[in-house]
C-alpha atoms as one frame of an Amber mdcrd trajectory, in Angstrom:
protein
   0.000   0.000   0.000   2.829   2.365   0.844   4.612   1.575  -2.407   1.423
   2.175  -4.462   0.793   5.504  -2.724   4.404   6.672  -3.189   4.412   5.793
  -6.896   1.757   8.499  -7.382   3.649  11.143  -5.392   6.422  13.568  -6.236
   9.699  13.179  -4.383  11.653  16.185  -3.188  15.148  16.391  -1.740  14.466
  18.515   1.329  17.970  18.431   2.754  21.397  17.702   1.355  24.157  17.822
   3.917  27.805  17.099   3.138  30.401  16.625   5.838  33.971  15.458   5.723
  35.712  13.730   8.569  39.116  12.247   9.069  39.920   8.814  10.399  43.252
   7.780  11.862  44.616   4.331  11.079  44.662   1.600  13.682  48.007   0.996
  15.392  50.442  -1.699  14.342  49.742  -5.249  15.384  50.576  -6.736  18.732
  49.806 -10.393  19.423  46.180  -9.954  20.499  45.205  -7.519  17.742  46.848
  -9.704  15.086  44.799 -12.659  16.316  41.585 -10.582  16.315  42.164  -9.175
  12.825  43.175 -12.546  11.374  40.034 -14.048  12.872  37.666 -11.427  11.470
  39.412 -10.808   8.124  40.736 -14.282   7.325  38.708 -16.640   9.524  41.832
 -17.978  11.279  41.716 -19.195  14.871  44.195 -17.576  17.301  46.179 -20.835
  17.371  46.329 -21.054  13.565  47.336 -17.383  13.331  50.235 -17.899  15.726
  51.383 -21.060  13.967  51.449 -19.255  10.615  53.122 -16.198  12.149  55.791
 -18.482  13.635  56.636 -19.823  10.160  56.806 -16.269   8.763  59.123 -15.297
  11.618  61.376 -18.360  11.366  61.739 -18.166   7.615  59.955 -18.857   4.370
  61.192 -19.226   0.841  61.201 -15.962  -1.113  62.746 -14.823  -4.381  65.774
 -13.862  -2.243  66.082 -17.281  -0.580  64.839 -18.478   2.809  64.366 -15.654
   5.292  62.224 -14.488   8.187  59.751 -11.961   6.826  58.097 -10.636  10.021
  59.396  -9.507  13.394  58.751 -11.464  16.593  55.029 -12.165  16.948  54.678
 -12.370  20.726  54.572  -8.745  21.800  52.258  -6.207  23.344  54.243  -3.289
  21.947  52.840  -0.854  19.412  56.245   0.724  18.757  57.875   0.790  15.346
  61.589   1.483  15.013  62.820   4.526  13.114  64.177   2.083  10.528  60.632
   0.724  10.034  58.934   4.136   9.881  61.536   5.406   7.390  61.065   2.297
   5.240  57.277   2.703   5.417  57.547   6.331   4.303  59.691   5.319   1.315
  57.266   2.562   0.246  54.223   4.826   0.707  55.750   7.589  -1.399  56.815
   5.145  -4.120  53.534   3.189  -4.239  50.941   5.862  -3.456  52.577   9.303
  -3.678  53.959  11.905  -1.273  50.496  13.202  -0.374  49.834   9.926   1.477
  52.989   9.977   3.594  53.504  11.765   6.895  56.012  14.540   7.511  56.988
  12.851  10.784  56.263   9.282  11.927  53.058   8.491  13.814  53.804   7.002
  17.222  51.417   4.807  19.193  51.690   4.085  22.909  50.531   0.842  24.490
  47.794   1.288  27.084  48.222  -2.227  28.485  49.141  -2.150  32.153  52.611
  -3.604  32.662  53.131  -3.959  28.894  56.322  -5.767  27.951  57.647  -3.499
  25.233  61.046  -5.099  24.717  60.038  -6.034  21.171  58.667  -3.940  18.349
  55.131  -4.265  17.092  54.574  -7.109  14.627  55.702  -5.862  11.224  57.443
  -7.010   8.049  61.209  -7.203   8.413  61.551  -5.519   5.015  58.630  -3.299
   4.012  59.963  -3.134   0.457  59.123  -6.869   0.205  55.578  -6.609  -1.107
  53.129  -9.471  -0.578  52.943  -9.966  -4.344  56.671 -10.742  -4.370  56.341
 -13.721  -2.022  52.962 -15.050  -3.179  54.351 -17.713  -5.510  56.797 -19.012
  -2.886  54.596 -19.389   0.200  51.411 -21.190   1.204  48.170 -19.225   0.660
  47.614 -18.919   4.426  51.104 -17.450   4.847  50.549 -15.020   1.984  47.246
 -13.813   3.462  48.694 -13.251   6.936  51.806 -11.520   5.572  49.562  -9.270
   3.441  47.484  -8.369   6.489  50.606  -7.437   8.490  52.206  -5.541   5.572
  49.084  -3.484   4.858  48.483  -2.640   8.520  52.089  -1.558   9.027  51.974
   0.752   6.005  48.589   2.136   7.036  49.934   3.210  10.442  52.325   5.578
   8.691  49.895   6.968   6.113  47.976  10.228   6.218  44.544  10.142   7.825
  41.728   8.914   5.609  39.332  11.620   4.495  35.786  10.318   4.542  32.958
  12.166   2.834  29.525  11.694   4.394  26.436  12.882   2.551  23.006  12.886
   4.151  19.884  13.182   2.035  16.433  13.861   3.461  13.779  13.012   0.909
  10.158  13.986   1.346   7.139  12.537  -0.453   3.415  12.524   0.083   0.935
  15.272   0.885   1.997  15.374   4.522   5.671  14.742   3.721   5.365  11.387
   5.406
């Protein structure tokens, strides 16, 4: 009944409101956030995630030979070394352009009480090693987890996302119902 009534009515855009907001990237991975993201994005259990991460840490075959491709995966640190942030900046500028890089590195602090921050956050050892470069050498599960870690690490050092929100209020009917 509503559909039939509306088909006979004129529609009017009563309000058009545009807003832009910025969104900061999530911090680098620590053990718990890697497990959560791998679970939601890839469907991996925490145990499976850690087993795969262990193989990426210990060493996998790449086009450069066998090597560890991620840093230690048992950490509650969000810190990235200056070597890592500099490498991220270089990759971002090469892959996406200077407008997506930061003038100075973004630093995250762990809020975990008694956090053991002896290690860095989980990140690729060499950010210049793109996931596409190891895909043919590793198992699909390893490729997916490495990609997740690589993308998250780069994102932490990229400019904030600009998100455009548009709200439309449309009126129809005699009583604008």
